CSV table of C-alpha atoms in Angstrom, one decimal:
chain,number,residue,atom,x,y,z
A,1,UNK,CA,109.9,110.3,112.6
A,2,UNK,CA,108.6,111.0,116.1
A,3,UNK,CA,109.3,114.6,116.8
A,4,UNK,CA,108.4,115.3,120.4
A,5,UNK,CA,107.8,118.9,121.4
A,6,UNK,CA,107.5,120.3,124.9
A,7,UNK,CA,108.1,123.8,126.3
A,8,UNK,CA,111.7,124.4,127.3
A,9,UNK,CA,111.0,126.0,130.6
A,10,UNK,CA,108.1,126.8,132.9
A,11,UNK,CA,107.7,128.6,136.2
A,12,UNK,CA,105.0,128.0,138.8
A,13,UNK,CA,104.4,128.9,142.5
A,14,UNK,CA,104.6,126.6,145.4
A,15,UNK,CA,101.1,125.1,146.2
A,16,UNK,CA,99.8,125.9,142.7
A,17,UNK,CA,98.9,123.6,139.8
A,18,UNK,CA,100.9,123.4,136.6
A,19,UNK,CA,100.3,121.5,133.3
A,20,UNK,CA,103.2,120.5,131.1
A,21,UNK,CA,102.2,119.8,127.5
A,22,UNK,CA,103.7,117.5,125.0
A,23,UNK,CA,102.9,117.0,121.3
A,24,UNK,CA,104.4,114.5,119.0
A,25,UNK,CA,104.3,113.3,115.4
A,26,UNK,CA,104.7,109.6,114.9
A,27,UNK,CA,103.2,106.8,112.9
A,28,UNK,CA,102.8,104.4,115.9
A,29,UNK,CA,103.9,103.8,119.4
A,30,UNK,CA,103.1,101.5,122.3
A,31,UNK,CA,102.7,104.1,125.0
A,32,UNK,CA,103.8,107.5,126.3
A,33,UNK,CA,106.0,108.0,129.4
A,34,UNK,CA,106.6,110.9,131.7
A,35,UNK,CA,109.9,110.9,133.6
A,36,UNK,CA,111.2,113.3,136.2
A,37,UNK,CA,114.9,114.3,136.2
A,38,UNK,CA,116.6,116.4,138.9
A,39,UNK,CA,119.7,118.2,137.9
A,40,UNK,CA,122.7,115.8,137.8
A,41,UNK,CA,120.6,112.7,138.5
A,42,UNK,CA,119.0,109.9,136.4
A,43,UNK,CA,115.4,110.1,135.2
A,44,UNK,CA,112.8,108.5,137.4
A,45,UNK,CA,109.5,107.1,136.2
A,46,UNK,CA,106.3,109.0,136.8
A,47,UNK,CA,103.7,107.6,134.5
A,48,UNK,CA,102.9,105.5,131.4
A,49,UNK,CA,99.8,106.0,129.3
A,50,UNK,CA,98.8,103.3,126.8
A,51,UNK,CA,95.2,104.2,126.3
A,52,UNK,CA,93.6,107.5,125.8
A,53,UNK,CA,92.5,109.3,128.9
A,54,UNK,CA,93.7,110.4,132.3
A,55,UNK,CA,95.9,108.4,134.7
A,56,UNK,CA,96.0,109.8,138.2
A,57,UNK,CA,98.7,109.0,140.7
A,58,UNK,CA,98.7,111.1,143.8
A,59,UNK,CA,99.6,114.7,143.0
A,60,UNK,CA,100.6,113.8,139.5
A,61,UNK,CA,98.2,113.0,136.6
A,62,UNK,CA,99.0,112.3,133.0
A,63,UNK,CA,96.7,112.5,130.0
A,64,UNK,CA,97.0,111.0,126.5
A,65,UNK,CA,95.0,111.7,123.3
A,66,UNK,CA,96.4,109.6,120.4
A,67,UNK,CA,94.1,111.1,117.8
A,68,UNK,CA,95.4,114.6,118.7
A,69,UNK,CA,99.0,113.6,119.2
A,70,UNK,CA,99.0,115.2,122.6
A,71,UNK,CA,99.8,114.5,126.2
A,72,UNK,CA,100.1,116.5,129.3
A,73,UNK,CA,101.4,116.0,132.8
A,74,UNK,CA,99.5,117.8,135.6
A,75,UNK,CA,101.2,118.5,138.9
A,76,UNK,CA,99.1,119.6,141.8
A,77,UNK,CA,100.0,121.2,145.2
A,78,UNK,CA,103.4,122.0,143.9
A,79,UNK,CA,106.3,121.6,146.3
A,80,UNK,CA,109.8,123.0,146.0
A,81,UNK,CA,111.2,119.5,145.5
A,82,UNK,CA,109.2,119.4,142.2
A,83,UNK,CA,111.7,121.7,140.7
A,84,UNK,CA,113.2,119.4,138.0
A,85,UNK,CA,113.1,118.6,134.3
A,86,UNK,CA,110.1,116.6,133.1
A,87,UNK,CA,110.6,114.4,130.1
A,88,UNK,CA,107.9,113.3,127.7
A,89,UNK,CA,108.9,110.1,125.9
A,90,UNK,CA,107.5,107.5,123.5
A,91,UNK,CA,107.8,103.8,123.8
A,92,UNK,CA,108.3,102.5,120.3
A,93,UNK,CA,109.9,99.3,119.0
A,94,UNK,CA,111.2,98.5,122.5
A,95,UNK,CA,113.0,101.8,122.7
A,96,UNK,CA,112.2,105.0,124.6
A,97,UNK,CA,112.4,108.1,122.5
A,98,UNK,CA,112.8,111.2,124.7
A,99,UNK,CA,111.8,114.8,124.1
A,100,UNK,CA,114.2,117.5,125.3
A,101,UNK,CA,112.4,118.0,128.5
A,102,UNK,CA,110.7,120.9,130.3
A,103,UNK,CA,112.6,122.6,133.1
A,104,UNK,CA,110.1,123.5,135.8
A,105,UNK,CA,111.1,126.2,138.3
A,106,UNK,CA,109.0,126.5,141.5
A,107,UNK,CA,108.9,129.8,143.3
A,108,UNK,CA,108.2,130.1,147.0
B,1,UNK,CA,120.8,98.4,147.0
B,2,UNK,CA,119.0,96.6,144.2
B,3,UNK,CA,118.8,99.4,141.7
B,4,UNK,CA,120.9,99.9,138.5
B,5,UNK,CA,124.5,100.8,139.2
B,6,UNK,CA,127.1,102.3,137.0
B,7,UNK,CA,130.8,102.7,137.3
B,8,UNK,CA,132.6,105.0,137.3
B,9,UNK,CA,130.4,107.9,138.1
B,10,UNK,CA,132.8,110.4,136.6
B,11,UNK,CA,135.5,110.0,134.0
B,12,UNK,CA,137.9,112.6,132.7
B,13,UNK,CA,140.1,111.6,129.8
B,14,UNK,CA,142.2,113.2,127.1
B,15,UNK,CA,141.2,113.2,123.5
B,16,UNK,CA,142.3,110.1,121.7
B,17,UNK,CA,142.2,107.8,124.7
B,18,UNK,CA,139.9,104.8,125.1
B,19,UNK,CA,137.3,104.6,127.9
B,20,UNK,CA,135.1,101.8,129.2
B,21,UNK,CA,132.0,102.1,131.4
B,22,UNK,CA,130.2,99.4,133.3
B,23,UNK,CA,126.5,98.9,134.1
B,24,UNK,CA,125.0,96.4,136.4
B,25,UNK,CA,121.2,96.1,135.9
B,26,UNK,CA,118.6,95.0,138.3
B,27,UNK,CA,119.2,91.3,138.6
B,28,UNK,CA,115.9,90.0,137.3
B,29,UNK,CA,115.8,92.4,134.3
B,30,UNK,CA,117.0,90.8,131.0
B,31,UNK,CA,116.8,94.0,129.0
B,32,UNK,CA,119.6,96.6,129.2
B,33,UNK,CA,119.8,99.9,127.5
B,34,UNK,CA,122.5,102.6,126.9
B,35,UNK,CA,121.6,106.2,126.5
B,36,UNK,CA,123.7,109.4,126.1
B,37,UNK,CA,122.5,112.7,127.4
B,38,UNK,CA,124.0,116.2,126.8
B,39,UNK,CA,123.0,119.4,128.6
B,40,UNK,CA,119.5,120.6,127.9
B,41,UNK,CA,118.6,117.5,125.9
B,42,UNK,CA,116.7,114.3,126.7
B,43,UNK,CA,118.5,111.0,126.8
B,44,UNK,CA,119.4,109.7,123.3
B,45,UNK,CA,119.1,106.0,122.6
B,46,UNK,CA,122.4,104.2,121.8
B,47,UNK,CA,121.8,100.5,121.9
B,48,UNK,CA,120.0,97.7,123.8
B,49,UNK,CA,120.4,94.1,124.8
B,50,UNK,CA,118.0,91.3,125.6
B,51,UNK,CA,120.1,88.9,127.6
B,52,UNK,CA,123.4,88.7,125.9
B,53,UNK,CA,122.1,89.6,122.4
B,54,UNK,CA,122.5,93.1,121.1
B,55,UNK,CA,119.2,93.7,119.4
B,56,UNK,CA,119.6,97.3,118.1
B,57,UNK,CA,122.2,99.9,117.7
B,58,UNK,CA,121.4,103.5,116.9
B,59,UNK,CA,122.4,104.6,113.4
B,60,UNK,CA,123.8,107.7,115.0
B,61,UNK,CA,126.3,105.6,116.9
B,62,UNK,CA,129.9,105.9,115.6
B,63,UNK,CA,132.0,102.8,114.9
B,64,UNK,CA,134.2,104.0,117.8
B,65,UNK,CA,131.4,102.9,120.2
B,66,UNK,CA,131.0,99.3,121.1
B,67,UNK,CA,128.9,97.6,123.8
B,68,UNK,CA,128.9,94.1,125.2
B,69,UNK,CA,126.9,92.0,127.6
B,70,UNK,CA,128.8,88.7,127.5
B,71,UNK,CA,126.8,86.8,130.2
B,72,UNK,CA,123.5,88.5,130.0
B,73,UNK,CA,124.1,90.3,133.3
B,74,UNK,CA,126.4,93.4,133.4
B,75,UNK,CA,127.3,95.4,130.3
B,76,UNK,CA,130.2,97.5,129.2
B,77,UNK,CA,130.3,100.4,126.8
B,78,UNK,CA,133.6,101.3,125.2
B,79,UNK,CA,134.5,104.4,123.4
B,80,UNK,CA,137.7,104.3,121.4
B,81,UNK,CA,139.7,107.4,120.3
B,82,UNK,CA,137.5,109.7,122.3
B,83,UNK,CA,136.7,113.1,120.9
B,84,UNK,CA,135.5,116.2,122.7
B,85,UNK,CA,132.1,115.7,121.3
B,86,UNK,CA,131.8,112.5,123.3
B,87,UNK,CA,131.6,114.5,126.5
B,88,UNK,CA,128.2,113.7,127.9
B,89,UNK,CA,126.3,111.7,130.6
B,90,UNK,CA,126.1,108.0,129.7
B,91,UNK,CA,123.0,106.4,131.2
B,92,UNK,CA,122.2,102.8,131.6
B,93,UNK,CA,118.7,101.4,132.1
B,94,UNK,CA,117.1,98.0,132.6
B,95,UNK,CA,113.7,96.5,132.3
B,96,UNK,CA,111.7,93.3,132.4
B,97,UNK,CA,111.1,91.8,129.0
B,98,UNK,CA,107.4,92.7,128.8
B,99,UNK,CA,107.6,95.6,131.1
B,100,UNK,CA,107.6,99.1,129.6
B,101,UNK,CA,109.2,100.9,132.5
B,102,UNK,CA,112.9,101.3,132.3
B,103,UNK,CA,114.9,101.9,135.5
B,104,UNK,CA,117.8,104.2,135.1
B,105,UNK,CA,121.2,104.1,136.8
B,106,UNK,CA,123.0,107.2,138.1
B,107,UNK,CA,125.0,107.6,135.0
B,108,UNK,CA,128.7,108.1,134.1
B,109,UNK,CA,129.7,111.6,133.3
B,110,UNK,CA,132.4,111.7,130.7
B,111,UNK,CA,134.6,114.7,130.1
B,112,UNK,CA,137.0,114.6,127.2
B,113,UNK,CA,139.7,117.3,127.3
């Protein structure tokens, strides 16, 4: 299987930095996604890691370590609009397998 | 608007009725996916198409569910004899054949009474 584990909820303060971790167990996958989903809306793409290492895109960065079965999403300079669920997902056999998501609350 | 669209956005039905949802993908995308999402969970894969061919269907998908993409453009998802457990958000996504990123539509929220 490809169990994907991430914290259910996290809280952070506006302007701060938060790291959302994701661990998985799988025998193989093409890449790892992070999606953002606001309540009642569809998921939107944030990042896709194929190789190990850090991918930086503006305020958001994503890291992958295949040997450790681990990824994280780093959000800097948090804004109130970053309050959302963040979904870690694996691209495997042309399908995306999603984790349950981490609900991030931003406090002013 | 050139994104993925879904219709209807909301559907309320009585248990035992049949429902059908429609998804229009981004025009140049030949892959189309259906997912189901319940509260507090991530989207769960249901099935996907490449052009008009249905390439995979989740083992978790009941025989009451059927999907089509007759001309390789829009797709329909039908649920027969709905049950209360079918209440969920049904999401459609599309992608390019070699592109990993899937673009999601706004979803159809189904409530079965």
